[in-house]
Short mmCIF file of C-alpha atoms and ligand atoms in Angstrom, two decimals:
data_model
loop_
_atom_site.label_atom_id
_atom_site.label_comp_id
_atom_site.label_asym_id
_atom_site.label_seq_id
_atom_site.Cartn_x
_atom_site.Cartn_y
_atom_site.Cartn_z
CA MET A 1 15.36 -23.36 -26.28
CA VAL A 2 16.58 -20.02 -27.56
CA GLU A 3 20.16 -19.26 -26.63
CA LEU A 4 19.97 -16.49 -24.04
CA LYS A 5 21.70 -13.26 -25.07
CA ILE A 6 21.40 -11.87 -21.52
CA PRO A 7 21.25 -14.48 -18.62
CA LEU A 8 19.06 -13.89 -15.55
CA SER A 9 22.16 -14.05 -13.45
CA ALA A 10 26.01 -14.52 -13.86
CA PRO A 11 28.82 -14.85 -11.46
CA ASP A 12 31.50 -12.12 -11.29
CA ILE A 13 34.73 -14.08 -11.35
CA THR A 14 38.08 -12.41 -11.95
CA GLU A 15 41.63 -13.66 -12.47
CA ALA A 16 42.16 -13.24 -8.76
CA GLU A 17 39.38 -15.86 -8.03
CA ILE A 18 40.93 -18.31 -10.58
CA LYS A 19 44.35 -18.00 -9.25
CA ALA A 20 43.19 -18.50 -5.70
CA VAL A 21 41.34 -21.70 -6.69
CA VAL A 22 44.45 -22.99 -8.62
CA ASP A 23 46.70 -22.25 -5.62
CA VAL A 24 44.65 -24.39 -3.36
CA LEU A 25 44.76 -27.08 -6.01
CA LYS A 26 48.45 -27.17 -5.66
CA THR A 27 48.38 -28.01 -1.94
CA PRO A 28 47.54 -31.21 -0.26
CA GLN A 29 44.72 -29.67 1.71
CA LEU A 30 41.71 -29.55 -0.40
CA SER A 31 39.38 -29.72 2.53
CA LEU A 32 39.72 -28.70 6.34
CA GLY A 33 42.71 -26.68 5.44
CA PRO A 34 43.62 -23.11 6.21
CA LYS A 35 41.19 -21.58 3.72
CA LEU A 36 38.10 -22.64 5.82
CA PRO A 37 38.96 -20.55 9.00
CA GLU A 38 40.29 -17.53 6.77
CA PHE A 39 36.96 -17.54 4.97
CA GLU A 40 34.92 -17.68 8.22
CA ARG A 41 36.95 -14.96 9.88
CA LEU A 42 36.29 -12.71 6.92
CA ILE A 43 32.63 -13.26 7.14
CA ALA A 44 32.45 -12.91 10.95
CA LYS A 45 34.35 -9.68 10.77
CA TYR A 46 32.20 -8.28 7.97
CA ILE A 47 28.88 -9.11 9.51
CA GLY A 48 30.23 -8.20 13.08
CA VAL A 49 29.44 -11.66 14.80
CA LYS A 50 31.53 -13.86 17.12
CA HIS A 51 31.06 -17.13 14.96
CA ALA A 52 30.87 -17.94 11.38
CA ILE A 53 30.60 -21.69 10.49
CA ALA A 54 30.97 -22.24 6.72
CA VAL A 55 28.87 -25.16 5.00
CA ASN A 56 28.20 -26.59 1.78
CA SER A 57 25.00 -24.58 1.00
CA GLY A 58 22.44 -22.28 2.38
CA THR A 59 20.10 -25.02 2.87
CA SER A 60 22.46 -27.01 5.11
CA ALA A 61 23.08 -23.81 7.13
CA LEU A 62 19.37 -23.63 7.80
CA HIS A 63 19.02 -27.10 8.59
CA LEU A 64 21.94 -27.01 11.20
CA ILE A 65 20.38 -23.91 12.80
CA VAL A 66 17.15 -25.73 13.17
CA ARG A 67 18.76 -28.68 14.68
CA SER A 68 20.92 -26.57 17.01
CA LEU A 69 17.85 -24.92 18.43
CA GLY A 70 16.43 -28.32 19.31
CA ILE A 71 13.40 -27.95 17.03
CA LEU A 72 11.77 -31.33 16.94
CA GLU A 73 8.97 -33.41 15.60
CA GLY A 74 5.59 -31.70 16.41
CA ASP A 75 7.09 -28.27 17.09
CA GLU A 76 5.93 -25.39 15.05
CA VAL A 77 7.80 -22.61 13.40
CA VAL A 78 6.24 -19.55 12.15
CA THR A 79 7.57 -18.43 8.77
CA THR A 80 6.67 -16.98 5.46
CA PRO A 81 5.29 -18.72 2.37
CA PHE A 82 6.95 -16.17 0.00
CA SER A 83 10.53 -17.23 -0.18
CA PHE A 84 12.90 -19.78 -1.74
CA ILE A 85 11.53 -23.25 -0.56
CA ALA A 86 14.54 -24.10 1.57
CA SER A 87 13.54 -21.56 4.22
CA ALA A 88 10.42 -23.80 4.94
CA ASN A 89 11.94 -27.20 4.11
CA CYS A 90 14.51 -26.91 6.83
CA ILE A 91 11.62 -27.12 9.23
CA LEU A 92 10.13 -30.19 7.52
CA PHE A 93 13.63 -31.98 7.64
CA GLU A 94 13.18 -32.20 11.35
CA ARG A 95 9.41 -33.10 11.12
CA ALA A 96 8.47 -29.79 12.65
CA LYS A 97 5.67 -27.85 11.03
CA PRO A 98 6.02 -24.71 9.15
CA VAL A 99 3.10 -22.41 10.18
CA PHE A 100 2.90 -19.86 7.45
CA VAL A 101 1.84 -16.10 7.83
CA ASP A 102 1.22 -13.83 4.97
CA ILE A 103 3.33 -11.06 3.79
CA ASP A 104 3.26 -7.30 3.92
CA PRO A 105 2.57 -6.24 0.34
CA ASN A 106 5.10 -3.29 0.51
CA THR A 107 8.07 -5.08 1.90
CA LEU A 108 7.27 -8.57 0.70
CA ASN A 109 8.50 -9.83 4.09
CA ILE A 110 6.55 -11.67 6.77
CA ASP A 111 3.69 -9.53 8.01
CA VAL A 112 4.48 -9.10 11.72
CA SER A 113 1.31 -7.48 12.52
CA SER A 114 -0.49 -10.76 11.87
CA ILE A 115 1.68 -13.00 13.98
CA PRO A 116 0.49 -12.92 17.54
CA SER A 117 -3.23 -12.74 16.93
CA THR A 118 -4.19 -14.37 13.51
CA PRO A 119 -6.53 -17.26 13.74
CA ARG A 120 -4.83 -20.24 12.08
CA LEU A 121 -6.03 -21.10 8.54
CA SER A 122 -6.72 -24.55 7.24
CA SER A 123 -4.44 -27.37 8.66
CA GLY A 124 -7.60 -28.77 10.20
CA LEU A 125 -7.28 -26.57 13.32
CA ARG A 126 -9.90 -24.50 15.00
CA ALA A 127 -9.97 -20.92 14.02
CA SER A 128 -9.86 -19.92 17.60
CA GLN A 129 -6.30 -21.29 17.81
CA HIS A 130 -3.71 -18.65 17.25
CA LEU A 131 -0.58 -18.81 15.24
CA VAL A 132 1.62 -18.74 18.29
CA SER A 133 0.74 -21.72 20.46
CA SER A 134 2.31 -23.85 23.00
CA LYS A 135 3.85 -25.75 20.07
CA THR A 136 5.50 -22.79 18.64
CA LYS A 137 9.18 -22.80 19.10
CA ALA A 138 10.65 -20.28 16.79
CA ILE A 139 9.97 -17.75 14.11
CA LEU A 140 12.12 -18.05 10.91
CA ALA A 141 11.89 -14.72 8.97
CA VAL A 142 13.54 -14.19 5.60
CA ASP A 143 15.25 -10.91 4.48
CA LEU A 144 13.56 -11.32 1.05
CA PHE A 145 15.31 -9.84 -2.10
CA GLY A 146 17.82 -8.28 0.23
CA LEU A 147 15.38 -6.27 2.33
CA PRO A 148 15.77 -6.98 6.19
CA ALA A 149 12.40 -8.12 7.79
CA ASP A 150 10.86 -6.03 10.62
CA TRP A 151 13.39 -7.36 13.22
CA PRO A 152 12.59 -5.01 16.05
CA LYS A 153 8.93 -6.20 15.96
CA LEU A 154 10.06 -9.93 15.61
CA GLN A 155 12.32 -9.50 18.57
CA GLN A 156 9.39 -8.18 20.70
CA ILE A 157 7.13 -10.99 19.77
CA ALA A 158 9.93 -13.57 20.41
CA LYS A 159 10.47 -11.99 23.71
CA LYS A 160 6.86 -11.91 24.79
CA HIS A 161 6.21 -15.53 23.68
CA ASN A 162 9.56 -16.92 24.62
CA LEU A 163 10.51 -17.99 21.08
CA ARG A 164 13.67 -18.48 19.26
CA LEU A 165 14.52 -16.40 16.14
CA ILE A 166 16.03 -17.62 12.94
CA GLU A 167 17.27 -15.12 10.37
CA ASP A 168 17.30 -16.47 6.67
CA SER A 169 19.53 -13.60 5.36
CA CYS A 170 20.60 -15.92 2.19
CA GLU A 171 19.66 -13.03 -0.05
CA ALA A 172 20.82 -10.34 2.02
CA LEU A 173 24.61 -10.12 2.30
CA GLY A 174 25.47 -6.51 3.09
CA SER A 175 21.91 -5.37 3.80
CA GLU A 176 21.24 -3.20 6.78
CA LEU A 177 18.33 -2.01 9.07
CA ASN A 178 18.98 1.00 11.21
CA SER A 179 22.65 0.66 10.37
CA GLN A 180 22.83 -2.84 11.74
CA LYS A 181 23.77 -5.68 9.33
CA ALA A 182 21.50 -8.38 8.14
CA GLY A 183 22.61 -11.56 9.83
CA THR A 184 22.78 -10.07 13.28
CA PHE A 185 19.03 -9.85 14.38
CA ALA A 186 18.32 -13.39 15.45
CA ASP A 187 19.76 -16.17 17.56
CA ALA A 188 21.40 -17.35 14.41
CA ALA A 189 21.37 -16.34 10.72
CA CYS A 190 22.63 -17.76 7.36
CA PHE A 191 24.09 -16.70 4.05
CA ALA A 192 24.25 -18.58 0.80
CA PHE A 193 26.86 -18.57 -1.91
CA TYR A 194 25.19 -20.31 -4.94
CA PRO A 195 26.29 -18.38 -8.16
CA ASN A 196 23.21 -16.03 -8.13
CA LYS A 197 23.90 -14.64 -4.68
CA GLN A 198 25.83 -11.47 -3.95
CA ILE A 199 29.00 -13.52 -3.61
CA THR A 200 29.66 -17.09 -4.66
CA THR A 201 31.71 -20.03 -3.71
CA GLY A 202 30.07 -22.32 -6.42
CA GLU A 203 27.96 -24.06 -3.75
CA GLY A 204 28.21 -22.82 -0.20
CA GLY A 205 26.77 -21.22 2.89
CA VAL A 206 27.43 -19.99 6.37
CA ILE A 207 25.84 -19.86 9.78
CA VAL A 208 26.58 -16.65 11.79
CA THR A 209 25.75 -16.40 15.55
CA ASP A 210 26.99 -14.66 18.60
CA ASP A 211 25.78 -17.91 20.63
CA ASP A 212 28.67 -20.21 21.65
CA GLU A 213 26.37 -23.25 22.12
CA ILE A 214 24.70 -22.99 18.61
CA ALA A 215 28.15 -22.36 16.98
CA GLY A 216 29.60 -25.48 18.64
CA LEU A 217 26.69 -27.67 17.71
CA CYS A 218 26.71 -26.41 14.14
CA ARG A 219 30.59 -26.86 13.84
CA SER A 220 30.26 -30.54 15.06
CA MET A 221 27.09 -31.23 13.09
CA ARG A 222 28.69 -30.01 9.74
CA ASN A 223 31.52 -32.50 10.43
CA GLN A 224 29.68 -35.95 11.10
CA GLY A 225 29.24 -34.96 14.80
CA ARG A 226 32.80 -34.75 15.45
CA GLN A 227 34.22 -32.67 18.33
CA ASP A 228 36.99 -30.09 17.70
CA ASN A 229 39.51 -31.94 19.77
CA GLY A 230 38.22 -35.51 19.32
CA GLY A 231 39.39 -38.06 16.90
CA TRP A 232 38.26 -38.71 13.30
CA LEU A 233 36.29 -41.67 14.15
CA GLN A 234 34.82 -40.36 17.28
CA HIS A 235 31.22 -39.03 16.76
CA GLN A 236 29.77 -37.01 19.64
CA ARG A 237 26.33 -36.72 18.03
CA LEU A 238 24.36 -37.25 14.87
CA GLY A 239 26.02 -35.19 12.25
CA TYR A 240 26.34 -34.67 8.55
CA ASN A 241 28.79 -34.09 5.89
CA TYR A 242 28.00 -30.34 5.28
CA ARG A 243 31.63 -29.29 4.92
CA LEU A 244 32.80 -26.66 2.50
CA SER A 245 35.96 -27.48 0.81
CA ASP A 246 39.08 -25.33 0.77
CA ILE A 247 38.65 -24.95 -3.04
CA ASN A 248 35.32 -23.27 -2.48
CA CYS A 249 36.52 -21.16 0.43
CA ALA A 250 39.46 -19.83 -1.53
CA LEU A 251 36.94 -18.60 -4.01
CA GLY A 252 34.88 -17.06 -1.25
CA ILE A 253 37.78 -15.26 0.27
CA VAL A 254 38.45 -13.22 -2.95
CA GLN A 255 34.84 -12.55 -3.28
CA MET A 256 34.61 -11.28 0.30
CA LYS A 257 37.70 -9.08 -0.20
CA ARG A 258 35.71 -7.50 -3.22
CA ILE A 259 32.39 -7.23 -1.36
CA THR A 260 32.24 -3.42 -1.28
CA GLU A 261 32.91 -3.37 -5.01
CA ILE A 262 30.45 -5.94 -5.66
CA LEU A 263 27.74 -4.19 -3.78
CA VAL A 264 28.42 -0.91 -5.52
CA LYS A 265 28.24 -2.59 -8.95
CA ARG A 266 24.85 -4.15 -7.96
CA ASP A 267 23.48 -0.79 -6.64
CA LYS A 268 24.53 0.78 -10.02
CA VAL A 269 22.58 -1.78 -12.10
CA ALA A 270 19.54 -1.63 -9.78
CA ALA A 271 19.67 2.21 -10.23
CA MET A 272 19.82 1.87 -13.97
CA TYR A 273 16.72 -0.23 -14.01
CA ASN A 274 14.93 2.06 -11.58
CA GLU A 275 15.60 5.20 -13.59
CA ARG A 276 14.25 3.59 -16.81
CA LEU A 277 11.20 1.85 -15.19
CA LYS A 278 10.17 4.38 -12.56
CA ASP A 279 7.41 5.93 -14.61
CA VAL A 280 6.34 2.94 -16.65
CA GLN A 281 2.63 2.41 -16.43
CA GLY A 282 1.61 -1.12 -15.16
CA LEU A 283 4.75 -1.75 -13.10
CA LYS A 284 5.56 -1.51 -9.48
CA LEU A 285 9.16 -1.42 -8.45
CA LEU A 286 10.62 -2.63 -5.20
CA SER A 287 11.17 0.07 -2.66
CA SER A 288 13.27 0.24 0.40
CA PRO A 289 11.53 1.68 3.50
CA SER A 290 13.57 4.35 5.40
CA GLY A 291 16.03 2.99 7.56
CA THR A 292 16.76 -0.02 5.41
CA ARG A 293 19.68 -0.54 3.10
CA ARG A 294 18.80 -3.30 0.41
CA SER A 295 21.68 -5.31 -0.85
CA TRP A 296 20.29 -6.17 -4.28
CA PHE A 297 19.75 -10.02 -4.83
CA VAL A 298 17.45 -10.12 -7.82
CA TYR A 299 15.72 -7.30 -9.71
CA VAL A 300 12.05 -7.88 -9.52
CA VAL A 301 9.27 -5.78 -10.87
CA ILE A 302 5.58 -6.45 -9.99
CA LEU A 303 2.79 -6.08 -12.50
CA GLU A 304 -0.13 -4.10 -11.32
CA ASP A 305 -3.46 -5.50 -10.27
CA GLY A 306 -5.15 -5.53 -13.63
CA TYR A 307 -2.69 -8.20 -14.86
CA SER A 308 -3.39 -11.99 -14.60
CA GLN A 309 -0.95 -14.74 -14.01
CA SER A 310 -1.20 -15.81 -17.57
CA ASP A 311 -0.35 -12.21 -18.65
CA ARG A 312 2.63 -12.40 -16.60
CA ASP A 313 3.57 -15.73 -18.03
CA ASN A 314 3.14 -14.43 -21.59
CA ILE A 315 5.50 -11.63 -20.82
CA LEU A 316 8.11 -14.05 -19.49
CA GLN A 317 7.84 -16.26 -22.45
CA LYS A 318 8.19 -13.16 -24.89
CA LEU A 319 11.25 -11.85 -23.12
CA GLN A 320 12.81 -15.35 -23.22
CA ALA A 321 12.04 -15.58 -26.88
CA LYS A 322 14.16 -12.55 -27.31
CA GLY A 323 17.00 -14.09 -25.43
CA ILE A 324 16.34 -12.32 -22.15
CA GLY A 325 16.68 -14.56 -18.99
CA CYS A 326 13.84 -13.85 -16.66
CA SER A 327 11.75 -15.68 -14.04
CA ASP A 328 8.76 -15.80 -11.65
CA TYR A 329 10.52 -15.13 -8.37
CA PHE A 330 8.96 -16.73 -6.21
CA SER A 331 6.22 -19.43 -6.55
CA PRO A 332 4.44 -19.59 -3.20
CA ILE A 333 5.81 -22.38 -0.95
CA HIS A 334 2.42 -23.47 0.35
CA LEU A 335 1.26 -24.30 -3.15
CA GLN A 336 4.08 -26.54 -3.85
CA PRO A 337 2.62 -30.10 -4.15
CA PHE A 338 3.97 -31.68 -0.94
CA TYR A 339 2.91 -28.84 1.28
CA ALA A 340 -0.72 -29.79 0.35
CA ALA A 341 -0.25 -32.79 2.70
CA LEU A 342 0.19 -30.28 5.62
CA GLY A 343 -3.28 -28.98 4.87
CA TYR A 344 -2.28 -25.84 2.84
CA LYS A 345 -4.11 -24.72 -0.15
CA LYS A 346 -4.85 -22.06 -2.71
CA GLY A 347 -6.38 -19.01 -1.12
CA ASP A 348 -4.63 -19.37 2.21
CA PHE A 349 -2.28 -16.49 1.76
CA PRO A 350 -3.94 -13.95 -0.54
CA VAL A 351 -1.25 -11.34 -0.51
CA THR A 352 1.45 -13.84 -1.32
CA GLU A 353 -0.53 -15.50 -3.97
CA LYS A 354 -1.56 -12.16 -5.62
CA ILE A 355 1.99 -10.91 -5.67
CA ALA A 356 3.61 -14.12 -6.69
CA GLN A 357 1.26 -14.22 -9.77
CA ARG A 358 2.68 -10.91 -11.03
CA THR A 359 6.43 -10.96 -10.40
CA ILE A 360 9.00 -10.73 -13.08
CA ALA A 361 12.66 -10.96 -12.22
CA LEU A 362 14.83 -9.29 -15.06
CA PRO A 363 18.51 -10.17 -15.67
CA PHE A 364 20.57 -8.91 -12.81
CA PHE A 365 24.31 -9.37 -12.16
CA ASN A 366 27.39 -7.34 -11.34
CA ASN A 367 28.53 -6.92 -14.77
CA LEU A 368 25.23 -6.26 -16.66
CA THR A 369 25.88 -3.17 -19.03
CA GLU A 370 23.85 -0.07 -19.61
CA LYS A 371 23.41 -1.35 -23.20
CA GLN A 372 21.99 -4.62 -21.92
CA VAL A 373 19.61 -2.85 -19.44
CA ASP A 374 18.25 -0.57 -22.16
CA PHE A 375 17.65 -3.78 -24.39
CA VAL A 376 15.84 -5.46 -21.64
CA VAL A 377 13.70 -2.37 -20.92
CA SER A 378 12.94 -1.83 -24.47
CA ALA A 379 11.87 -5.50 -24.87
CA LEU A 380 9.59 -5.22 -21.74
CA LYS A 381 7.86 -1.82 -22.18
CA PRO A 382 5.74 -2.97 -25.43
CA LEU A 383 4.62 -5.92 -23.52
CA LEU A 384 2.84 -3.95 -20.81
C1 PLP B 401 19.45 -19.12 -1.88
C2 PLP B 401 18.55 -19.16 -0.56
C3 PLP B 401 18.61 -20.29 0.34
C4 PLP B 401 19.76 -21.17 0.18
O1 PLP B 401 20.13 -21.78 -1.07
P1 PLP B 401 21.22 -22.86 -1.37
O2 PLP B 401 20.97 -23.15 -2.75
O3 PLP B 401 20.92 -24.05 -0.55
O4 PLP B 401 22.58 -22.32 -1.04
C5 PLP B 401 17.87 -20.21 1.31
N1 PLP B 401 16.92 -19.26 1.59
C6 PLP B 401 16.70 -18.40 0.72
C7 PLP B 401 15.58 -17.26 0.93
C8 PLP B 401 17.53 -18.25 -0.48
O5 PLP B 401 17.26 -17.22 -1.40
#
């Protein structure tokens, strides 16, 4: 392994975060202390929702949303195959079935136009059966790479077919659609705080919702099924230990207080790349349709149609050899080995597969310098 001169991502930790964490370590309340509700209040206020329930990862947040909506074995949830795997795994956790729909090649989000009427692919079902059936309980859409999905259309479809909506906004803290914040479009949404996200708590996540029942269930299930006013050894329902410690929350509080500054820094880095790459032959850059505000998560470019997957992999390898962190964001979920058991196979979602073969995520983080961007761009250009 070559030592990376420029990592793919890096957290932005200042002295204020370090002090906040150390301060908690000097108290007896390392978990379930005052930092948890303080962090939750900051998130709820920023997003503009009634409830925020912090948990130990974005994956845990998704799992609790699925459980709180009562999605069970045999139920189906319509979702995207072009995402981080957790957005479909959370459906499998409950032995429900993810029913994938291909993506829109321009936004990379779930293609809403094919949800209500597309014949189902593979899975051994008749082509006359539609994606939305009597088994369908919910649509789980992802605000991929920080771009909100087409929520007005998703809301229409959900209303028409009586479905619940789940928003995986783990990559979209600060994103907006028609001036409305990501995280407010569905029955419940979640954010994640792994170190490559817009803000970090080391590990962590949060559920946001206006629904009192979902909030109550998530709060109880993250803490072993306990009730707010019940005893430590009284368990109302099956729950988990998905708690987020006060150490993590203290880190998150400082990061949330810096959110405006953080998003400005990320916009600046994305703008530096856009400026240098906009006229480069062979590349397609991410665009943001009118009415959307993308909160940058990763900086991904897409090679044009003439390039093959092995061309892309070669470019990744050559960039890495120069010490430049880069990656193939994302590999389609339906092609991961354990999804084959559900009947999915290569060719099922051609738009997703075609794009996934050609993506390159370049180094992207708050403190990436202009010099580093120049270095990455000058390494990339001759490889095209
Ligand atoms: C990061 C992410 C998650 C959650 O990730 P964790 O590592 O569990 O915090 C979920 N969905 C998407 C789309 C993500 O990018």
